[in-house]
CSV table of C-alpha atoms and ligand atoms in Angstrom, one decimal:
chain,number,residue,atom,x,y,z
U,1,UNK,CA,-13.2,-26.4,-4.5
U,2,UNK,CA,-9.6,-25.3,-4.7
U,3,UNK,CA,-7.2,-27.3,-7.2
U,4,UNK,CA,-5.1,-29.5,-5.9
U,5,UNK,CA,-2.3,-27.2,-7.6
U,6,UNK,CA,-3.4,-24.3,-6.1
U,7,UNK,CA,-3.7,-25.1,-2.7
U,8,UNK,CA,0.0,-26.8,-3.5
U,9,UNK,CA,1.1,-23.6,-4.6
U,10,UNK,CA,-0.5,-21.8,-1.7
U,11,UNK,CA,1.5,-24.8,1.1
U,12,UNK,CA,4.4,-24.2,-0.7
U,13,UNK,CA,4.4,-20.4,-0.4
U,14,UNK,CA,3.6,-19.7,3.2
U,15,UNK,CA,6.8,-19.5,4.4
U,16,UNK,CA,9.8,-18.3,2.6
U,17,UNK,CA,13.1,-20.5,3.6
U,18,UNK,CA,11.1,-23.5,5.0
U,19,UNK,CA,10.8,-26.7,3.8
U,20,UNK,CA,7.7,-29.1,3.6
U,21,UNK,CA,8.1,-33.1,3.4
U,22,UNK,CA,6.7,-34.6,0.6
U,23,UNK,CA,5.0,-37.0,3.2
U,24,UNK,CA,3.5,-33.5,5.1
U,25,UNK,CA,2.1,-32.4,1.3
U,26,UNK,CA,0.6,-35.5,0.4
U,27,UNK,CA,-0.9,-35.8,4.2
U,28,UNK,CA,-2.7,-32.4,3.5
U,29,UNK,CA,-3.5,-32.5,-0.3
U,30,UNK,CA,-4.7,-36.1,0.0
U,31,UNK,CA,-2.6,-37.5,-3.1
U,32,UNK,CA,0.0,-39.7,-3.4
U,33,UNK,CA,3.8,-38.8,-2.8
U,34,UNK,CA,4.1,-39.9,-6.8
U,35,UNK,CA,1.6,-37.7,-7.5
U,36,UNK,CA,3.0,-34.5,-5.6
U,37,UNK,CA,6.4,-35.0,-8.0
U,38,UNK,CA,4.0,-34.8,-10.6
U,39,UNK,CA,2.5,-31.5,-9.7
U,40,UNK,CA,6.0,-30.7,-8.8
U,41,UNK,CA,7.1,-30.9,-12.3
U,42,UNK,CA,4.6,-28.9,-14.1
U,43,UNK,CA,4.9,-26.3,-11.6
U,44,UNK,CA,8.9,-25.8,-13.1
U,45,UNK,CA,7.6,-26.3,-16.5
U,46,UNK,CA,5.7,-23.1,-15.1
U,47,UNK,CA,8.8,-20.8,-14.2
U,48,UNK,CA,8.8,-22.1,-10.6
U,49,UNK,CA,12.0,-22.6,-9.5
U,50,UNK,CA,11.6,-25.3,-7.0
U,51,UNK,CA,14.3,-27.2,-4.7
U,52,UNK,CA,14.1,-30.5,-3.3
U,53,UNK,CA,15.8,-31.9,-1.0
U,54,UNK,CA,15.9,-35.3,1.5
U,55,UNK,CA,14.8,-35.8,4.4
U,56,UNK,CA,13.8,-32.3,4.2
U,57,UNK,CA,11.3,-31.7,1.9
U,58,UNK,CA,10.5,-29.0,-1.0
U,59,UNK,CA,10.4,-25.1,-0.8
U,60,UNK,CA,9.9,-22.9,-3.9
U,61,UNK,CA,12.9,-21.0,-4.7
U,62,UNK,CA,11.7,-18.8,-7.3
U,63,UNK,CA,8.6,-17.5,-8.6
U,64,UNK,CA,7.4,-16.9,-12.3
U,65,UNK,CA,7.2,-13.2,-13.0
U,66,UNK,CA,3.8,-12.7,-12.7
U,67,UNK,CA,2.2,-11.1,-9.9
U,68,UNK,CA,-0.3,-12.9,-7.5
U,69,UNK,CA,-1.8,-13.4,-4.4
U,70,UNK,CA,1.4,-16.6,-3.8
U,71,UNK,CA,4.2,-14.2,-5.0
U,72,UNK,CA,2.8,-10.9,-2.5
U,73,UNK,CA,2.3,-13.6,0.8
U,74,UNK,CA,5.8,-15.8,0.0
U,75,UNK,CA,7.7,-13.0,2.2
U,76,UNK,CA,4.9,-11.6,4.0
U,77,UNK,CA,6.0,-11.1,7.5
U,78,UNK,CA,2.7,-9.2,9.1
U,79,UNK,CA,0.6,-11.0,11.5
U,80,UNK,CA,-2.8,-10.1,9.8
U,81,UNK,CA,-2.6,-7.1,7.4
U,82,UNK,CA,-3.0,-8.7,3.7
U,83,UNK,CA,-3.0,-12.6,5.6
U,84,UNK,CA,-6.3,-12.3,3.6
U,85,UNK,CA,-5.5,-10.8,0.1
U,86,UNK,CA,-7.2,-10.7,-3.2
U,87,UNK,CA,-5.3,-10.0,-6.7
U,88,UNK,CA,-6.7,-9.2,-9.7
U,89,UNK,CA,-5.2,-8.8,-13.0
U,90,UNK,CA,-7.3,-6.3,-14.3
U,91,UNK,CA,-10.2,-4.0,-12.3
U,92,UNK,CA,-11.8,-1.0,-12.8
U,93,UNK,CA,-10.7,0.2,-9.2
U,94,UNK,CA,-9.5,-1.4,-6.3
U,95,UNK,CA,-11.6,0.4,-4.2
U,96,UNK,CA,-14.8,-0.5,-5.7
U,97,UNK,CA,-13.9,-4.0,-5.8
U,98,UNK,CA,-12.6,-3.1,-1.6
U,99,UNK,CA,-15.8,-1.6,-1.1
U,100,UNK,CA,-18.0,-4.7,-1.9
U,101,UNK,CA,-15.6,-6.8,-0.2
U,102,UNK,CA,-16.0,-5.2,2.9
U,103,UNK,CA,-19.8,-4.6,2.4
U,104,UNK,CA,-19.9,-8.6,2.0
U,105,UNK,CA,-18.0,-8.7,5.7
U,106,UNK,CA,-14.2,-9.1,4.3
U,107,UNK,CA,-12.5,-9.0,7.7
U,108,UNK,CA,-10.2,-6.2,9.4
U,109,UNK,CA,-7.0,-6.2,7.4
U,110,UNK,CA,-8.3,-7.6,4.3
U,111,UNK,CA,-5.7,-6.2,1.0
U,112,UNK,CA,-7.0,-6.2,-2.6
U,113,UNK,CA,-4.1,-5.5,-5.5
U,114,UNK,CA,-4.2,-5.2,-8.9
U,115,UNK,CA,-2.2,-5.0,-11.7
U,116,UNK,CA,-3.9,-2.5,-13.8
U,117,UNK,CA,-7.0,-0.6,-12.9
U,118,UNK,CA,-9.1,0.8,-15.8
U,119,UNK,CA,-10.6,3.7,-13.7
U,120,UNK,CA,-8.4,4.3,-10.8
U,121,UNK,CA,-9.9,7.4,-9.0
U,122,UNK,CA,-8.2,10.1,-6.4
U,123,UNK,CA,-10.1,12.5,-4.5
U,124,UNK,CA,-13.2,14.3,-5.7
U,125,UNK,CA,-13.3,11.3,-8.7
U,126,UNK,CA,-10.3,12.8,-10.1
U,127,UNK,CA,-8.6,9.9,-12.6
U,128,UNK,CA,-5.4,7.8,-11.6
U,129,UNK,CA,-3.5,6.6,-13.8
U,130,UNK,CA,-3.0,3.0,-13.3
U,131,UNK,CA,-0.9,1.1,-16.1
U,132,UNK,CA,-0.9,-2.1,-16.4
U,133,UNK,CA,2.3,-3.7,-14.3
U,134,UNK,CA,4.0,-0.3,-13.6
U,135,UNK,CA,3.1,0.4,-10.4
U,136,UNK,CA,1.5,-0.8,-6.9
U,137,UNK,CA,-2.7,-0.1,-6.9
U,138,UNK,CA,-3.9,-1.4,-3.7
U,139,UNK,CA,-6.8,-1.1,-1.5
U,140,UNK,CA,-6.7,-1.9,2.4
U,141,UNK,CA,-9.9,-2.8,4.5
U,142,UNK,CA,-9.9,-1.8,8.2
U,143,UNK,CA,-12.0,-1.8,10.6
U,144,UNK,CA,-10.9,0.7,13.9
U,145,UNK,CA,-13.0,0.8,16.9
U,146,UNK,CA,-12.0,4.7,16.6
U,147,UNK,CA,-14.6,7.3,16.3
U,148,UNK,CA,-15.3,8.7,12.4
U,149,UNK,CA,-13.2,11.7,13.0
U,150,UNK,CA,-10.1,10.2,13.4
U,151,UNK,CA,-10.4,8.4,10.1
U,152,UNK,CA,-7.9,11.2,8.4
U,153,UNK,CA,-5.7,10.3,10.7
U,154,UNK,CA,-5.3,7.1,8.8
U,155,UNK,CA,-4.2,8.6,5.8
U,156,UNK,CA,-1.2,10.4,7.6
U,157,UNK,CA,-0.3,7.5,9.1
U,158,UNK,CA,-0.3,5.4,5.9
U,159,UNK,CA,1.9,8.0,4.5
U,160,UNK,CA,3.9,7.6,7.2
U,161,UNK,CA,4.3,4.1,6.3
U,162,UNK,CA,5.2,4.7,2.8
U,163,UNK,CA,7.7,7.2,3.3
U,164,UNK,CA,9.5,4.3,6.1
U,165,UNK,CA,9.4,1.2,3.4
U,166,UNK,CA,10.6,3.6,0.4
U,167,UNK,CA,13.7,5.2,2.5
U,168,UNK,CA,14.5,1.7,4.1
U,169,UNK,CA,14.3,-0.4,0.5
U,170,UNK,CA,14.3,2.1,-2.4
U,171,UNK,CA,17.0,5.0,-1.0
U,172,UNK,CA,14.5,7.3,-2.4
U,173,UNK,CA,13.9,10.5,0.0
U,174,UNK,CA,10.4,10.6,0.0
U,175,UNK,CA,8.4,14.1,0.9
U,176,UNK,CA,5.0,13.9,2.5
U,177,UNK,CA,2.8,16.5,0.7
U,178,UNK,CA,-0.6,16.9,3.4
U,179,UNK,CA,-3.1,15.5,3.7
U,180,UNK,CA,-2.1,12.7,0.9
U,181,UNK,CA,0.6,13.1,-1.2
U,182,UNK,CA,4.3,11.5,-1.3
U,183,UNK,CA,6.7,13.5,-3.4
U,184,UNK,CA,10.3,13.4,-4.6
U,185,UNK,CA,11.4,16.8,-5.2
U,186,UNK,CA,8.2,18.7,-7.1
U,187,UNK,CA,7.2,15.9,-8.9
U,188,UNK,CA,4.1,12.8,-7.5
U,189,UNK,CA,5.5,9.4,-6.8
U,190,UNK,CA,2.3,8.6,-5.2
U,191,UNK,CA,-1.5,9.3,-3.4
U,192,UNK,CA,-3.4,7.9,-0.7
U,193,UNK,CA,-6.9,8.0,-0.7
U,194,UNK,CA,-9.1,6.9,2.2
U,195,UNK,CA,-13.2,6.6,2.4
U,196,UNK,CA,-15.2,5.5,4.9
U,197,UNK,CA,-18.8,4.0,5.6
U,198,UNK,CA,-20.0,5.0,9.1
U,199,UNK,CA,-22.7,5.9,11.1
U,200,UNK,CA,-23.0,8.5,13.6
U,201,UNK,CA,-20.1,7.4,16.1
U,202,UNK,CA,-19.2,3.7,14.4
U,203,UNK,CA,-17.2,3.3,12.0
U,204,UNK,CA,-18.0,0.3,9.7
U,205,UNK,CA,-14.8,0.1,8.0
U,206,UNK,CA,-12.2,2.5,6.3
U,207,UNK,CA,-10.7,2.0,2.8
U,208,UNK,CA,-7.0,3.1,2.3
U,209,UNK,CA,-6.2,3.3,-1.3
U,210,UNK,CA,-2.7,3.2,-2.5
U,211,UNK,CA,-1.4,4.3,-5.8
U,212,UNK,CA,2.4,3.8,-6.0
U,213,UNK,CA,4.0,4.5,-8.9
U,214,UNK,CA,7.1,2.1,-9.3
U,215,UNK,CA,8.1,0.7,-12.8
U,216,UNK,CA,7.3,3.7,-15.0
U,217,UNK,CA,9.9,5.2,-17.2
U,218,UNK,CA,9.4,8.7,-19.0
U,219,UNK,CA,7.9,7.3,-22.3
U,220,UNK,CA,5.1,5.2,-20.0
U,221,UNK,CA,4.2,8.9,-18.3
U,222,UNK,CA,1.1,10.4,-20.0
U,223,UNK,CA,1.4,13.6,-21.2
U,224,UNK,CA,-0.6,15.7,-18.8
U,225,UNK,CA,1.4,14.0,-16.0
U,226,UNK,CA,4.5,14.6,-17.8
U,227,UNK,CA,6.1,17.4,-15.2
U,228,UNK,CA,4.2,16.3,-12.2
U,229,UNK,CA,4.5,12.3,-11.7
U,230,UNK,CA,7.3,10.8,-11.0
U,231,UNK,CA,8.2,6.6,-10.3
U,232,UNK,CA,10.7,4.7,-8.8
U,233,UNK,CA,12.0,3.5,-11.2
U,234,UNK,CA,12.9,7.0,-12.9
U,235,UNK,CA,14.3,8.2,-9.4
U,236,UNK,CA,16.3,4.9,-9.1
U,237,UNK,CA,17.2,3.7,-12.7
U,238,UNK,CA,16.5,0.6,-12.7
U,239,UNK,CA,13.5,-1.9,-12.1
U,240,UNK,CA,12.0,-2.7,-8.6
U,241,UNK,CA,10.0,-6.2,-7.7
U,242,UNK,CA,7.0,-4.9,-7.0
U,243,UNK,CA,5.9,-8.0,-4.8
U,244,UNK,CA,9.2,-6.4,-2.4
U,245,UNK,CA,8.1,-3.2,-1.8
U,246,UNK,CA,4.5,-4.2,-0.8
U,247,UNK,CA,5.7,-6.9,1.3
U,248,UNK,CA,7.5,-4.2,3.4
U,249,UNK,CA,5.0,-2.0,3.0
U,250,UNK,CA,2.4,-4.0,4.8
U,251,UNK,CA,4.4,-4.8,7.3
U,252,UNK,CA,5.2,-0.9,8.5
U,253,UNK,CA,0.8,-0.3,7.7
U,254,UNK,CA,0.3,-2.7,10.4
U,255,UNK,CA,3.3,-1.7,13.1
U,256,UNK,CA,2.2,2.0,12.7
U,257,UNK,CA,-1.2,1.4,12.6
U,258,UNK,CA,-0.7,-0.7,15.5
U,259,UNK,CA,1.3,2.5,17.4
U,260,UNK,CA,-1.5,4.5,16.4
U,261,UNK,CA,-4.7,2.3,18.4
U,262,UNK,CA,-2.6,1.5,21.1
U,263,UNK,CA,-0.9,5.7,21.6
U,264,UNK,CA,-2.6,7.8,19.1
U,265,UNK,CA,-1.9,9.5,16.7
U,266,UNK,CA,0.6,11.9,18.6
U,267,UNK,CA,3.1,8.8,18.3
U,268,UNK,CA,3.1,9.3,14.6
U,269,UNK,CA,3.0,13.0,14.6
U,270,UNK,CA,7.2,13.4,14.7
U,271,UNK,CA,7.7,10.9,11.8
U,272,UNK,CA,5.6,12.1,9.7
U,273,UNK,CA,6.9,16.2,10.4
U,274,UNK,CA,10.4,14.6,9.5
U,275,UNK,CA,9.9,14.2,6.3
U,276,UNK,CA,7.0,16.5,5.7
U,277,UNK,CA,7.1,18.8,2.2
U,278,UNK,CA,8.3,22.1,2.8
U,279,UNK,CA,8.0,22.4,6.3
U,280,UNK,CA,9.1,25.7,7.6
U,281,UNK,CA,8.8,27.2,4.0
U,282,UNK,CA,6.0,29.9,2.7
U,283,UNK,CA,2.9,28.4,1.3
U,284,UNK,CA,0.0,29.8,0.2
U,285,UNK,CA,-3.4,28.8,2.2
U,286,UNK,CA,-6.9,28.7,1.1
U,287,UNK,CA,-9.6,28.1,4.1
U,288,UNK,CA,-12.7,29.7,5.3
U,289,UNK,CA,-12.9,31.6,2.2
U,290,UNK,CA,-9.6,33.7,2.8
U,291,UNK,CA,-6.4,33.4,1.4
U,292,UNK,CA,-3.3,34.1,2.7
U,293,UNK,CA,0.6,33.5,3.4
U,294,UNK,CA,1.8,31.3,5.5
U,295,UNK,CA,4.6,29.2,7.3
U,296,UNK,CA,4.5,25.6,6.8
U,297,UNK,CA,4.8,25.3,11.2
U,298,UNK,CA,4.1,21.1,11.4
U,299,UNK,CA,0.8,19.0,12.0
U,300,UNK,CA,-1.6,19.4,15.5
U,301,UNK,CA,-1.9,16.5,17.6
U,302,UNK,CA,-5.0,14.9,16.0
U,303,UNK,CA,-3.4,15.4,12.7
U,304,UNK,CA,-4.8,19.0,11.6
U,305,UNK,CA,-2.0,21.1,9.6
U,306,UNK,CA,-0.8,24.3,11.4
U,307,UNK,CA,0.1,27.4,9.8
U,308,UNK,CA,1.5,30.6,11.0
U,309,UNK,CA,1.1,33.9,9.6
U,310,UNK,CA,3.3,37.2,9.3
U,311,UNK,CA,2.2,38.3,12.3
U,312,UNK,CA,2.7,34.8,14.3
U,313,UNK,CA,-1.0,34.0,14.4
U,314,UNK,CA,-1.3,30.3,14.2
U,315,UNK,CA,-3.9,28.4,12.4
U,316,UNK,CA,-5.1,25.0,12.6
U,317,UNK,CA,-6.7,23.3,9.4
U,318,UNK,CA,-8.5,20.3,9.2
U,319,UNK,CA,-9.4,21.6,5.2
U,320,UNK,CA,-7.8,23.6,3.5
U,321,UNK,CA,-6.5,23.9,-0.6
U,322,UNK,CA,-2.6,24.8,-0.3
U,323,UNK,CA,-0.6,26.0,-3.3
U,324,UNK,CA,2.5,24.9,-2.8
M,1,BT5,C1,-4.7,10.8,-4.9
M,1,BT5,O1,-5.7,11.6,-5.3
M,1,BT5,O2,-3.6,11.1,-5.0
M,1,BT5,C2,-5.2,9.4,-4.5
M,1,BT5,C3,-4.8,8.3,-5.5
M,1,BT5,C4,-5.2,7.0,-5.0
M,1,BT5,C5,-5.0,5.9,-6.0
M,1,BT5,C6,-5.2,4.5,-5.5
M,1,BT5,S1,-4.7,3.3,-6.5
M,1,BT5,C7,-5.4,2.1,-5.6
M,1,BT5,C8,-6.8,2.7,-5.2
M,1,BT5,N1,-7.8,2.4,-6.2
M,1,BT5,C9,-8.2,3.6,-6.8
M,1,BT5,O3,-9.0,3.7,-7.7
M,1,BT5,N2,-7.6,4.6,-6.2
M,1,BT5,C10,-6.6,4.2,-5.2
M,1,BT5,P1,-5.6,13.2,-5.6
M,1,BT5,O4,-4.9,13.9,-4.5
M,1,BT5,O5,-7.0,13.6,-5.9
M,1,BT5,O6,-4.7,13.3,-6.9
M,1,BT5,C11,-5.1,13.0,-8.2
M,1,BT5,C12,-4.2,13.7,-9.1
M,1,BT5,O7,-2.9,13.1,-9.2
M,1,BT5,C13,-4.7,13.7,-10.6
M,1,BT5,O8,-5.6,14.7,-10.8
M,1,BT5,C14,-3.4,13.8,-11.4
M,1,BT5,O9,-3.0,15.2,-11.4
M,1,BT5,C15,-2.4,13.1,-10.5
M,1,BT5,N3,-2.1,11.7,-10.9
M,1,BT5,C16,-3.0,10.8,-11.5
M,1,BT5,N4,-2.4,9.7,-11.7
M,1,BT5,C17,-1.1,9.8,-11.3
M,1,BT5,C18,0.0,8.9,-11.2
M,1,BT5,N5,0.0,7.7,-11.6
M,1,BT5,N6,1.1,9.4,-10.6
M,1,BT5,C19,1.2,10.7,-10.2
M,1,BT5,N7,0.2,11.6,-10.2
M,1,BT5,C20,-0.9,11.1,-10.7
């Protein structure tokens, strides 16, 4: 059974500039009105910041600065992407924890985040570094009615969705780096990493994993990542709420990945060439055990990079290692 101050907490939190009647709280939470001033109090005591005021009711004004589940919904304006939302202070990986979620029937749209995963992973179990507080590490559980194929697609279009929330909050100019990558200039401000249980043509659902990083100055960079990461902090100067940027971030997951059902993914195509890294520029591909020079020409239809070579022979590559 829930507390009695947590599902406060949670009443309180749903909506950001509304207020709730002491008679409505005390209606839902079964205690008396005395007792909600009560709870009212040691919530300040807290860090909350709460306002009261009559014949209108109570609405938190401020949060304490640690992250949770209350602080990510307060401002959350998607209809269901993260609506059900788990936060942990300290996981191994958000995708494992995603994976059992979804295994146990978590529904479509289901968002785990943590504050600091032990054994964040990218692609082919390579290690992500995930420090405690200084960046967003976030899984997503969906569950398309698209065939298994498509599932890449996904990841394009999630990058698509970070590049939109870090130009329209942060200023930052983001790059994105195919299949998975966002960049600022040369250096890695963060990777998307999607897996999938299917069978045959059904997909079961699709994990998108989201390593941002946000508060991270030099001295917090490990040494191997040195010349490669960078955060937005260090391509801002100065700090950035975290709970902000995912607030906006869910909300352009779930309008693009809405565009994308409804048109395809040729409705995301132009946004994401836009900001793609070093389009038109020479790049060095790696596929079907050649190698060989190429122009950076923009992404197919279903999401497949294309390449041209010196003598304009196009490619199209649904795998491929790229040195950029
Ligand atoms: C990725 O893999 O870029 C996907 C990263 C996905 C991380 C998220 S966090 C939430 C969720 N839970 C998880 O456990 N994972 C997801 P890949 O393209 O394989 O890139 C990995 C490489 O990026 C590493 O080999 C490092 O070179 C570099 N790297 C590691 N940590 C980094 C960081 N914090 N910032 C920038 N680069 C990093």
């Amino acid at each position: 059974m829930e507390s009695t101050r947590k599902r406060l907490i949670t009443l309180l939190a749903k909506k950001k500039d509304e207020y709730i009647s002491g008679q409505k709280l005390s209606d839902e939470l079964n205690i008396s009105r005395a007792a909600i001033w009560k709870q009212m109090k040691s919530l300040e005591n807290e860090g909350y910041q709460i306002e009261a005021v009559s014949r209108k009711g109570y609405r938190i004004v401020r949060f304490p600065e640690r992250m949770s589940v209350n602080t990510i919904q307060w401002n959350l304006k998607t209809d269901w992407l993260g609506q059900n939302m788990h936060f942990e202070e300290q996981v191994d990986s958000t995708q494992t924890v995603a994976h059992q979620l979804a295994r146990e029937g978590a529904e479509h749209g289901t968002v785990i985040v943590a504050d600091e995963q032990l054994k964040g992973r990218g692609r082919l179990h390579r290690p992500w570094h995930s420090q405690k507080g200084s960046g967003i590490w976030m899984s997503i559980i969906l569950r398309p009615d698209i065939e298994p194929h498509r599932a890449p697609q996904l990841t394009l279009a999630s990058a698509v969705a970070i590049t939109k929330m870090l130009k329209f909050l942060t200023g930052v100019q983001p790059k994105i780096k195919w299949p998975n990558d966002i960049f600022v200039g040369d250096r890695k401000l963060a990777g998307i990493l999607t897996e999938m249980q299917a069978e045959q043509d059904l997909i079961e659902y699709v994990i998108i994993g989201i390593g941002l990083n946000v508060n991270l100055d030099q001295k917090a960079v490990p040494d191997d990542l040195q010349d490669v990461a960078t955060s937005i902090q260090l391509e801002t100067g100065k700090a950035w709420k975290r709970e902000e940027l995912i607030q906006e971030l869910l909300y352009q997951m779930e309008s693009i990945y809405e565009l994308f059902l409804q048109q395809g993914f040729s409705s995301i195509k132009q946004a994401w060439e836009q900001d793609a890294y070093r389009l038109g520029e020479t790049i060095t591909v790696k596929a079907r055990r050649k190698e060989w020079e190429a122009t950076l020409i923009g992404i197919h239809e279903d999401g497949a990079l294309i390449v041209e070579d010196e003598n304009q022979s196009k490619s199209v590559l649904y795998s491929a290692e790229i040195d950029w």
